[in-house]
XYZ file of C-alpha atoms in Angstrom:
605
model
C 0.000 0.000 0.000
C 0.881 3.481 -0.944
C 0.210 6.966 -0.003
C 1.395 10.018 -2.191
C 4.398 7.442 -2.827
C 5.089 6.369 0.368
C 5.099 2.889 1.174
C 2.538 2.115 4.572
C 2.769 -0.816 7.065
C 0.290 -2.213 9.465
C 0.572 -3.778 13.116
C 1.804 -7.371 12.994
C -0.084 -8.870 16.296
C -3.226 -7.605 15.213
C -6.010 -10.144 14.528
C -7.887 -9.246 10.806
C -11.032 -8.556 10.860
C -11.501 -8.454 14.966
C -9.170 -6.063 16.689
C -8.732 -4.151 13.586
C -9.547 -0.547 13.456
C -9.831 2.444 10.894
C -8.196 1.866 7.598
C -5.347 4.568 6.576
C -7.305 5.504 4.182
C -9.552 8.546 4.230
C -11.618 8.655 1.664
C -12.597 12.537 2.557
C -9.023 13.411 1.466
C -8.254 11.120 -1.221
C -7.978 12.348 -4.818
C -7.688 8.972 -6.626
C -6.872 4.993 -6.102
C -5.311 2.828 -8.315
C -4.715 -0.538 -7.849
C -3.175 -3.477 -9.642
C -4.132 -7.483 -8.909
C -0.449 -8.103 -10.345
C 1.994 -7.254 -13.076
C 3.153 -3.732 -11.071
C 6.007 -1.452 -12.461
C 9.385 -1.241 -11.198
C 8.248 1.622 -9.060
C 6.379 -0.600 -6.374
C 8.587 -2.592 -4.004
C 8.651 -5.893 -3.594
C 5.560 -7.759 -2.815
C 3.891 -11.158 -4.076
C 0.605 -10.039 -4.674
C -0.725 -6.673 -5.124
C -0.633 -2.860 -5.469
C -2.469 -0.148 -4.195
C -1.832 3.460 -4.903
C -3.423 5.928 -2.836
C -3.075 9.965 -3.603
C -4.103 12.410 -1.284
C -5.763 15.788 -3.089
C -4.493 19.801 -2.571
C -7.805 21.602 -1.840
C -7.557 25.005 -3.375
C -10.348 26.505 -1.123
C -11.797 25.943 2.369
C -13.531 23.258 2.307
C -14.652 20.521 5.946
C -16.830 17.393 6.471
C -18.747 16.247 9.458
C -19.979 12.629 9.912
C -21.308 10.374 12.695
C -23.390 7.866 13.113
C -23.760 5.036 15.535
C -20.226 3.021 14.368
C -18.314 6.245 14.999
C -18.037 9.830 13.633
C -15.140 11.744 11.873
C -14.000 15.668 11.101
C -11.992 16.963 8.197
C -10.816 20.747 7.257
C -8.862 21.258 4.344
C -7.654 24.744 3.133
C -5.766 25.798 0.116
C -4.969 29.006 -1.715
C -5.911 29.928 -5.033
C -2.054 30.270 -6.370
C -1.322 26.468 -5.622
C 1.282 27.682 -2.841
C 0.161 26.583 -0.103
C -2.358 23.543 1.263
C -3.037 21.783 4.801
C -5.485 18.489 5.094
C -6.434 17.428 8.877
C -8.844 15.027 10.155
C -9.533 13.079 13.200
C -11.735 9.863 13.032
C -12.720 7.830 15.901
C -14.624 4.513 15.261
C -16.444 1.563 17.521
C -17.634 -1.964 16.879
C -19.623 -2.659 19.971
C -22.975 -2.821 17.899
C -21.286 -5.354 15.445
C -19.545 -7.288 18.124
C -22.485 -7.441 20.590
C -24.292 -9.473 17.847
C -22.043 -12.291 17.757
C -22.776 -15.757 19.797
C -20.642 -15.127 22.547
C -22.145 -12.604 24.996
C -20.099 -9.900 26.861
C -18.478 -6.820 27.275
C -17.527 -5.318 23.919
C -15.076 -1.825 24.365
C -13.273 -1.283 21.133
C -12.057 2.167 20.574
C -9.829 3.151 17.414
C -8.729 6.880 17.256
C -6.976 7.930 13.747
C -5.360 11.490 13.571
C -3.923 12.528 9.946
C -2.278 15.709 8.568
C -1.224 16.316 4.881
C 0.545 19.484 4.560
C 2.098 20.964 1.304
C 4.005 24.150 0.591
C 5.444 25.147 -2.830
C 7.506 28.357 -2.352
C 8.215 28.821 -5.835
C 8.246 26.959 -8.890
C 11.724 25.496 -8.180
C 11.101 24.184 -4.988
C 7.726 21.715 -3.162
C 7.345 20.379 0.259
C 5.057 17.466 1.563
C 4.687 16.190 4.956
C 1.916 13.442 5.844
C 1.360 12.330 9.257
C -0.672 9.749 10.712
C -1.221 8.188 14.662
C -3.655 5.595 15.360
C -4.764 4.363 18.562
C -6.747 1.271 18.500
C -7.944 -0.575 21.659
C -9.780 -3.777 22.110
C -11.335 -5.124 25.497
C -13.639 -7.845 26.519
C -14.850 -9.162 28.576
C -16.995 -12.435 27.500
C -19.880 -14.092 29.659
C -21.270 -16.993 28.030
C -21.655 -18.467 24.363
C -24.210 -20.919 22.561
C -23.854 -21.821 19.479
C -25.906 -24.691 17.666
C -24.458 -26.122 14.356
C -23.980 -28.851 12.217
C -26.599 -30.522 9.992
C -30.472 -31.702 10.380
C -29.353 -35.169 11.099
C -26.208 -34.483 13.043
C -27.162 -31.008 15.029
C -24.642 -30.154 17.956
C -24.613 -27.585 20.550
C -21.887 -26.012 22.173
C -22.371 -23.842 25.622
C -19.712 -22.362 27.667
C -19.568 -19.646 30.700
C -16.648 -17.850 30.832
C -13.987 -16.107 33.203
C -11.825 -13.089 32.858
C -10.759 -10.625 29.886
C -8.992 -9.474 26.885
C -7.114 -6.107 27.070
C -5.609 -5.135 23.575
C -3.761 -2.208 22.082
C -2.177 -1.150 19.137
C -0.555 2.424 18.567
C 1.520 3.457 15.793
C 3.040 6.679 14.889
C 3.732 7.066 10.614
C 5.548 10.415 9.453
C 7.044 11.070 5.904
C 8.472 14.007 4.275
C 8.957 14.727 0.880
C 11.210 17.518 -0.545
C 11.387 17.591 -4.186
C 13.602 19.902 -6.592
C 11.604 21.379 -10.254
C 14.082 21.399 -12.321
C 11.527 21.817 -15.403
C 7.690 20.923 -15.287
C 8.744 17.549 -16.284
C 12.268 16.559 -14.533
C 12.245 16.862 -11.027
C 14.608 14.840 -8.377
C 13.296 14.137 -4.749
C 14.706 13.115 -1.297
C 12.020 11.069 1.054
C 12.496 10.128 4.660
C 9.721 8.597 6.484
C 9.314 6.498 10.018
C 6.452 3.920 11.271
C 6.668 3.070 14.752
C 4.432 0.695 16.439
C 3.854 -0.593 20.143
C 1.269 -3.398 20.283
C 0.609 -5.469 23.035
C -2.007 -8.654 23.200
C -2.944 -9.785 26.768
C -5.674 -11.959 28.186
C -6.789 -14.741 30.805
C -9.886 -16.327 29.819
C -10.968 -19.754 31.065
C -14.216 -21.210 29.631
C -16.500 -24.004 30.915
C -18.071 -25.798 28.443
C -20.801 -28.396 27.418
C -21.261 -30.046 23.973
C -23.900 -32.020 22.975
C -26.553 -33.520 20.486
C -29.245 -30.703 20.104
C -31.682 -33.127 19.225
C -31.234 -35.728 22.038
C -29.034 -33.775 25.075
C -26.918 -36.759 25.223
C -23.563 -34.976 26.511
C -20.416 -35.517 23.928
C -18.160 -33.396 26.040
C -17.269 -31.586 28.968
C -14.991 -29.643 30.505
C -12.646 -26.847 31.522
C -10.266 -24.382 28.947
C -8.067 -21.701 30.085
C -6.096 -19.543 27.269
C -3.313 -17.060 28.484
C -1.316 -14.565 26.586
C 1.720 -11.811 27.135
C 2.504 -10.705 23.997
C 4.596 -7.940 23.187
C 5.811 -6.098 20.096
C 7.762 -2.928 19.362
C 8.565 -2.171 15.608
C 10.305 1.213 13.735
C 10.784 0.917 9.972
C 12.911 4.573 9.179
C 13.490 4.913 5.767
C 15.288 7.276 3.528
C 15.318 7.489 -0.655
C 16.169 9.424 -4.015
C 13.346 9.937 -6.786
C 14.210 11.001 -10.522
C 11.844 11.669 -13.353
C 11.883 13.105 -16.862
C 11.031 12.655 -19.845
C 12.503 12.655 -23.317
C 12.259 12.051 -26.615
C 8.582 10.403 -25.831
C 9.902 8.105 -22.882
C 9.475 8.919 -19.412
C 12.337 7.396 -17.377
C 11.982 6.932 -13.182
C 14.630 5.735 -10.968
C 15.078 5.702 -7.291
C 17.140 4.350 -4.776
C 16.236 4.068 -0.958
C 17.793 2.426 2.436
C 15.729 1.561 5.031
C 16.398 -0.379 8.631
C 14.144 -2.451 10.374
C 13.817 -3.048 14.014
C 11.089 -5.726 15.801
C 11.371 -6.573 19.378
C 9.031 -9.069 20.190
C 8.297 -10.924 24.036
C 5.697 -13.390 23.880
C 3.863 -15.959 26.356
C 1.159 -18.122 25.276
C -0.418 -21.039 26.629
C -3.704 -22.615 26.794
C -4.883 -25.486 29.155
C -8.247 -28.343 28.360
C -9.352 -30.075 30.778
C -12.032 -32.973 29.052
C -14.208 -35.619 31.089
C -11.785 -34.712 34.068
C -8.284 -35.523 31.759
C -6.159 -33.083 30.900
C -5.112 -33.015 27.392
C -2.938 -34.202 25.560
C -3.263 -37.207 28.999
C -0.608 -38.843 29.816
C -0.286 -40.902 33.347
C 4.033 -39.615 33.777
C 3.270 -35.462 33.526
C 0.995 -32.654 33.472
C 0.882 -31.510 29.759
C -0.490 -28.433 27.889
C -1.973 -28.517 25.150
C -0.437 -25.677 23.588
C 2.168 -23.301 24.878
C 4.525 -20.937 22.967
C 7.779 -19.148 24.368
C 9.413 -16.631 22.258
C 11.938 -13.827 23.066
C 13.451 -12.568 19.836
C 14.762 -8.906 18.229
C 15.218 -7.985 14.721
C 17.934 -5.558 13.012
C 18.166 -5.334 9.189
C 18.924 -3.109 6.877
C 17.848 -3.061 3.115
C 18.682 -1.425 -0.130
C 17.098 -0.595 -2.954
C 16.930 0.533 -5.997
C 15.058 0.883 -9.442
C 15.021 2.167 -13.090
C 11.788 1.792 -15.311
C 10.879 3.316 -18.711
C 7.827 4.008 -20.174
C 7.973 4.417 -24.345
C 4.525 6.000 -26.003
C 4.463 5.163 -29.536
C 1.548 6.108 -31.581
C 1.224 4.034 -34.791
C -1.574 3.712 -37.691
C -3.564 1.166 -35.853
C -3.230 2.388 -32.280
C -1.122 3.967 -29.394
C 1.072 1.400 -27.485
C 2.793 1.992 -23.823
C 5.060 -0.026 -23.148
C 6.734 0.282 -19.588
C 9.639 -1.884 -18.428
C 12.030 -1.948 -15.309
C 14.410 -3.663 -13.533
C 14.553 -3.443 -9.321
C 17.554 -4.332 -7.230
C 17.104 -5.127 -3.736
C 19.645 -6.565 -1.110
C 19.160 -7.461 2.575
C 21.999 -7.541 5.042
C 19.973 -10.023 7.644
C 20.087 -13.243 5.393
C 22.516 -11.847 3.273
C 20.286 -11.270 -0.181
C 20.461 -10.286 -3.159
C 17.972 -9.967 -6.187
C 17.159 -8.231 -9.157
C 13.129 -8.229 -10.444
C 12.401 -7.562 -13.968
C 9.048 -6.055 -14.721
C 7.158 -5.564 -18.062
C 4.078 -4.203 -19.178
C 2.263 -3.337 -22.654
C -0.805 -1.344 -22.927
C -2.743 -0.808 -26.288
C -5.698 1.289 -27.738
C -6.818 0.589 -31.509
C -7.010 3.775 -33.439
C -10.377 2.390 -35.163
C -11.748 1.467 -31.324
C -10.579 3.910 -28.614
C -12.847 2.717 -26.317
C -10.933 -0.613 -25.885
C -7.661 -0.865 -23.977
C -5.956 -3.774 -23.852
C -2.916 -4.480 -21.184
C -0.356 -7.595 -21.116
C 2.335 -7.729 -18.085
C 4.652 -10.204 -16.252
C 7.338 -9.776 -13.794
C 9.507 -11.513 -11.055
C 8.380 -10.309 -7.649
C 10.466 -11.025 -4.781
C 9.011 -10.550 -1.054
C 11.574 -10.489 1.534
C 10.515 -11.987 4.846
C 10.128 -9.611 7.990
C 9.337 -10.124 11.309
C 6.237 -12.848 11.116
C 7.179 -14.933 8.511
C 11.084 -15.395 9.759
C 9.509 -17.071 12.618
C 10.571 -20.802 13.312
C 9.290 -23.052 16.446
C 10.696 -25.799 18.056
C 9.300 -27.512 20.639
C 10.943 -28.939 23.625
C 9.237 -30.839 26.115
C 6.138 -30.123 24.954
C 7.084 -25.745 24.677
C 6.908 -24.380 21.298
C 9.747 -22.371 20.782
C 10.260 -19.245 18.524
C 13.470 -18.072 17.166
C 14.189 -16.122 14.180
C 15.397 -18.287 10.983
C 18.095 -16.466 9.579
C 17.812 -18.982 6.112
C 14.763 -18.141 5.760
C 14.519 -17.021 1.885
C 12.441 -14.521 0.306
C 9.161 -15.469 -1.665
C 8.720 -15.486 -5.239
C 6.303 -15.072 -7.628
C 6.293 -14.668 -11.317
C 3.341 -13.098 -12.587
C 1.608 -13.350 -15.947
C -1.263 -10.902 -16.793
C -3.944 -10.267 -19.656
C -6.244 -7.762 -18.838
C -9.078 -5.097 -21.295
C -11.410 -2.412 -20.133
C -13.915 -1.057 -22.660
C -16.186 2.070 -22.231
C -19.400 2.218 -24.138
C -23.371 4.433 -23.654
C -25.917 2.339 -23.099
C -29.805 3.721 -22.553
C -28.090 7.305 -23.586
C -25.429 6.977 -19.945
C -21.971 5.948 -19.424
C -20.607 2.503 -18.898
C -17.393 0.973 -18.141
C -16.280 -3.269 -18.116
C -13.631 -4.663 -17.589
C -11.743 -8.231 -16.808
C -8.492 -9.237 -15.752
C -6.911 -12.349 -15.530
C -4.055 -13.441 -14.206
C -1.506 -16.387 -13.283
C 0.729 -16.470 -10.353
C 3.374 -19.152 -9.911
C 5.165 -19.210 -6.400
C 7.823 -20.785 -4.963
C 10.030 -20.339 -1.394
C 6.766 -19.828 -0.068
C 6.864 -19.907 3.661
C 3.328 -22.250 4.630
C 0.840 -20.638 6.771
C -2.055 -20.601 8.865
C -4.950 -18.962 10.602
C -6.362 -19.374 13.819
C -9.106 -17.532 15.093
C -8.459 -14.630 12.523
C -4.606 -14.625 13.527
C -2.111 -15.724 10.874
C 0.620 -18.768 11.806
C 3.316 -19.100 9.552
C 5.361 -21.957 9.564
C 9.500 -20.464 9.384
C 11.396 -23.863 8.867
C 9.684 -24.568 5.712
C 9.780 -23.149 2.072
C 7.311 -24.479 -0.513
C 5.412 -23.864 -4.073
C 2.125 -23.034 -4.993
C 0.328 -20.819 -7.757
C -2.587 -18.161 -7.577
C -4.792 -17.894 -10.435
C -7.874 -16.054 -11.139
C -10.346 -14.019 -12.988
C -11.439 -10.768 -12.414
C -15.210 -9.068 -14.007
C -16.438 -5.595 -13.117
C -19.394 -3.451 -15.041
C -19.307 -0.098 -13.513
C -22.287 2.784 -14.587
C -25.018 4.779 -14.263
C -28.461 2.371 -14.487
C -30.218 5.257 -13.142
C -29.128 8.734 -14.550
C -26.654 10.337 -11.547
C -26.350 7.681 -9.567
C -22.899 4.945 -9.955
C -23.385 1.065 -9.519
C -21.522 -1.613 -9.836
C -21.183 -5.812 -10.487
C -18.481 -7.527 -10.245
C -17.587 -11.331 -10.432
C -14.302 -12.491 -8.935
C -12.915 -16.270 -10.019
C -9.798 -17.186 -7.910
C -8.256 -20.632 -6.831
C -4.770 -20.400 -4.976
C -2.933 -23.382 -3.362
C 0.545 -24.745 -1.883
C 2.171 -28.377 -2.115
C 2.819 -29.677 1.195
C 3.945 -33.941 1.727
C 3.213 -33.999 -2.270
C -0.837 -32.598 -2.229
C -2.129 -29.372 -3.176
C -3.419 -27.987 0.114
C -5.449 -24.537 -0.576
C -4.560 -21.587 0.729
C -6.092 -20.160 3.885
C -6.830 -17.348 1.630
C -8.560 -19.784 -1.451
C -12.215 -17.811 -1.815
C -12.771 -19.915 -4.946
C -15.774 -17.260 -5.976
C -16.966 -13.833 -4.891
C -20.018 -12.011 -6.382
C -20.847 -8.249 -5.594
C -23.591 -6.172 -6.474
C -23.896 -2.348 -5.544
C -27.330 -0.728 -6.769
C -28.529 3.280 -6.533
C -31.337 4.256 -7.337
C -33.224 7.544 -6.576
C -37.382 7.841 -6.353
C -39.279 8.703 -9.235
C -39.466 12.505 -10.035
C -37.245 13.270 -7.144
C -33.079 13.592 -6.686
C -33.492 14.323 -2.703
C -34.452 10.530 -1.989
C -32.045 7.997 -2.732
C -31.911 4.635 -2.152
C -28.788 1.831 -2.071
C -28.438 -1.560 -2.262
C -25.813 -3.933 -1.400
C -25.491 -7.660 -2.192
C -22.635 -10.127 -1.424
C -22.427 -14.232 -2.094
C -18.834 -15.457 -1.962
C -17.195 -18.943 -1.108
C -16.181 -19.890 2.727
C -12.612 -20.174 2.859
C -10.436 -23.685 4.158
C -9.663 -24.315 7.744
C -7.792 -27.254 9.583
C -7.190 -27.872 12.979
C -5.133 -25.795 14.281
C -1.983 -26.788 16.481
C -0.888 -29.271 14.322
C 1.446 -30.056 11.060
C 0.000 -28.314 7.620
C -2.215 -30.986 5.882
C -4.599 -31.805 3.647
C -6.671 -32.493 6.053
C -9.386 -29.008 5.511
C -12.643 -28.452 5.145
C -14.307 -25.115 4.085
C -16.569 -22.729 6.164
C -20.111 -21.958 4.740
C -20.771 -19.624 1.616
C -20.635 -15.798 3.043
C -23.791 -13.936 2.119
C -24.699 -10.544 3.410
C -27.253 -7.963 2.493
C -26.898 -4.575 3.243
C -29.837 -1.593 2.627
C -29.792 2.222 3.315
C -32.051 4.986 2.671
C -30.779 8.472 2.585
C -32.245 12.424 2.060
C -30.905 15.416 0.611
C -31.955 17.978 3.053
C -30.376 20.822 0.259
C -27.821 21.143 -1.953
C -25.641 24.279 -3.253
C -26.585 23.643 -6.642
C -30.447 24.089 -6.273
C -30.249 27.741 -5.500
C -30.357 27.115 -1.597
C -29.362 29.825 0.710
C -27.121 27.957 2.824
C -24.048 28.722 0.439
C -21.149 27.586 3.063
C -22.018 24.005 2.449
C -21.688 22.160 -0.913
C -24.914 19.758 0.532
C -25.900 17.387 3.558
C -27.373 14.338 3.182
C -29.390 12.417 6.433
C -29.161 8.744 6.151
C -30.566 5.224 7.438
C -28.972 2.078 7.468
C -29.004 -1.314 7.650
C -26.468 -3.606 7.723
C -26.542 -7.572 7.313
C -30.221 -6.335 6.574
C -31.209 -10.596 7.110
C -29.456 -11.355 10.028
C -26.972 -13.684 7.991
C -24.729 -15.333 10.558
C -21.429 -16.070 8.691
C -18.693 -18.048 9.780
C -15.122 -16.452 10.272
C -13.033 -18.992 12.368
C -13.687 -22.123 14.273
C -12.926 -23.169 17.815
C -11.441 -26.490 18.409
C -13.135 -28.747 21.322
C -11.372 -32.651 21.489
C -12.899 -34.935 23.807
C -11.019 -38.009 25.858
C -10.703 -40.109 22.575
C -9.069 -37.352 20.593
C -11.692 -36.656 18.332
C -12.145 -33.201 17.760
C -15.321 -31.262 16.787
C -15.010 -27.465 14.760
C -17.602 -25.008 16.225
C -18.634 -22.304 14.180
């Protein structure tokens, strides 16, 4: 991820989709997005899978936003003036889940509180000289407390039901701290040369004592399949700082528009971590054995992290404009070494865009590229386990991922019913290897450090973006994808394989009438693999249900500065209504592990 050029990090304890918090992303100062399922220039550092490029506008006016609702509320104030000298971007967001969370099956106390503070400043002095600075803190904090769970699942003829009570708490928080500076030198409008420094700093810690009492059963009959006692415990720790500094050149000449950079940047991770968890079943602890007192789990690591990187990059992009259409080629070459395993690699990139003369709505794009990802912190992670401890320690052979890519992709902009439309597909191959196996627990990722593998991604991307109703965007889009990793000769899917995803968002305003407008959102995708967790990689999965959600909101234009209002300081204000998981859908985002005496093991939902 990107912002004005800028490469942005996230915590590394934090568990997706749970204890996250605001994105980075503020839509109310954004200017434009792009982003890129593969094939990426030269320009991008070096990740497996994706791109996304994120710039933030210069207002040229005053101009502020006010929002709130029951999820949260947010300010923003930009100010600009007319000459282009001079602009400033601030805006403070806070954001809670308790509504969300308190609808879950496990009862309790639901606190999470995320914070976000950002600042975009830039000055231009003259028309030599421009300065950026972007700041950005977040605060997030997660606590909970949990009182008792039921959950019923399994099929009509094989219906089970879980109950627990619980004891004790979770107390989470994640702060980090991201500053960059950009000052660039105009040597003409088009050849410029820029130094960058910027810093992320995070302090994340993930505590909690919770023992649970449980009961599972047949629903249908009561007969008891299992009870007993569970107590998890965590002390885990984290400090980070990624402080980087680089050189950016551009020009262009003779119709090609050459970029280089080069940047160094040191890494530090400091991580103390305690983990254990205890199950008591029909009165025998587990795993039972009649010499010792065993836990089931329990992790011990104590580790720190200094490396340095360098980097550096050269890309070209050649515009020629033929008889039967304009081609763009763009192609690169990235060098990257890394002092902590002692690295070195270079990543050729290529890309070729086309428009036909005779059909300039159709653009048509072909790319491929090595793309190296060099492990940090998580992924260099390697247990061991001694008398029945897991052990972490940093593997210092641990080799960076690659994947190649291979890309086709076409857009094509047409009218239909008299209003604009745009499709587009993408398709794309990925073929990995030195992948370092993972896992995910309870929304938190495991990777497995003493182990490098293969696997591929592949997949097909559909979107039809337009106006159905005059003024008012919607969009469909179809996603085919099928990812997986050899492991003991099978393909094992990847934790992330969501083999189909179909999207739908609808607007529509009421007849004869702008004020009233109504959207619709639809969502059917495919549950994604889980295995036991615990245990060595297998093929041993199964998948989660099909994720289906409908959302619905209703919203009113109470004026607008374009009707000939009165209230002139604001561009408009909308009131709106909605409702969210508008059925009640109950989807299915981890699994919780219960064994019994015998060892079997049962996956509630």
């Amino acid at each position: 991820v990107y912002l004005n050029g800028v490469e942005l990090y996230r915590p590394q304890l934090v568990r997706s989709g749970q204890q996250e918090g605001l994105s980075i992303i503020n839509s109310d100062m954004v200017e434009s997005i792009r982003f890129s399922a593969g094939g990426f220039e030269a320009k991008y550092g070096d990740k497996m899978s994706s791109v996304l490029d994120i710039t933030y506008k210069r207002p040229e006016r005053l101009e502020a936003s006010v929002n709130a609702s029951l999820l949260g509320a947010g300010i923003y104030a930009g100010w600009g003036d007319k000459k282009g000298k001079f602009s400033l971007m601030s805006s403070v967001r806070y954001k809670t889940t308790s509504y969300l969370l308190g609808s879950l099956d496990t009862n309790g106390e639901y606190n999470p509180n995320f914070l976000d503070y950002q600042l975009f400043a830039s000055w231009r002095p003259s028309s030599q000289w421009s300065l950026d600075i972007l700041g950005n803190f977040a605060d997030n904090r997660y606590s909970f407390v949990p009182q008792d769970r039921d959950t019923r699942f399994g099929t009509l003829f094989d219906a089970r039901s879980f109950k627990v009570y619980f004891d004790g708490k979770e107390d989470d928080s994640f702060q980090s701290l991201f500053t960059a500076a950009t000052l660039t030198r105009h040597f003409s409008p088009s050849t410029y040369l820029a130094a960058q420094v910027s810093n992320f700093s995070t302090n994340e810690r993930e505590t909690y004592d919770i023992q649970g009492q449980y009961w599972l059963s047949e629903a249908t009959t009561a007969t008891q399949l299992g009870v007993g006692t569970y107590m998890e415990h965590a002390r885990n720790f984290l400090n980070a700082r990624i402080f980087k500094l680089g050189l950016r050149f551009g020009t262009r000449l003779h119709g090609h528009q050459l970029l280089a950079g080069i940047d160094w940047r040191t890494e530090y991770a400091a991580e103390r971590a305690r983990e254990w968890e205890m199950r008591d079943s029909s009165g025998y602890s587990l795993p039972h054995s009649a010499e010792s007192l065993q836990l089931i789990y329990a992790l011990h690591s104590e580790n720190s992290l200094t490396a340095h990187t360098t980097e550096a990059y050269v890309q070209d992009t050649y515009r020629h404009n033929s008889a039967i259409g304009l081609f763009n080629l763009t192609y690169g070459l990235r060098f990257t070494h890394r002092n902590w395993n002692n690295e070195s690699f270079f990543s050729p990139r290529l890309s070729l865009g086309f428009i036909p003369s005779s059909y300039d709505n159709w653009t048509f794009r072909l790319a491929t590229g090595w793309y190296y990802q060099p492990p940090f912190y998580k992924e260099l992670r390697d247990t061991t386990m001694v008398n029945g401890v897991t052990y972490a320690l940093l593997n210092q052979k641990t080799r960076s991922q690659l994947s190649i890519h291979a890309l086709a992709s076409m857009s094509y902009r047409f009218n239909m019913l008299n209003r604009p439309f745009k499709f587009t597909a993408e398709a794309y191959y990925k073929a990995i290897s030195r992948l370092v196996p993972y896992s995910v627990d309870n929304v938190k990722v495991t990777y497995y450090g003493d182990s490098q593998t293969t696997g591929h991604a592949t997949g097909l991307d559909l979107k039809l973006f337009g106006e159905f109703v005059p003024g008012a965007d919607s969009w469909l889009t179809l996603s085919l994808m099928n990812t997986s990793m050899k492991l003991n000769g099978k393909n094992v899917p990847l934790p992330t394989d969501q083999r189909f995803a179909l999207n739908l968002f609808f607007t529509d305003y009421f007849p004869g009438s702008t004020r009233w407008r109504m959207s619709l959102k639809l969502a059917y995708a495919d549950g994604l693999p889980f295995s036991a967790p615990h245990q060595e990689l297998s093929s041993n999965s199964f998948r989660a249900p099909a994720y289906k959600r409908a959302d619905i909101g209703m919203s009113y234009r109470l004026f607008d500065n374009n009707d000939g209002s009165r209230h002139s300081i604001f561009r408009n204000i909308w009131l709106g209504l909605d409702c969210l998981n508008l059925f009640g859908i109950n989807n299915v985002n981890s699994y919780y592990w219960i064994t019994d005496i015998s060892g079997q093991q049962y996956a509630v939902p």
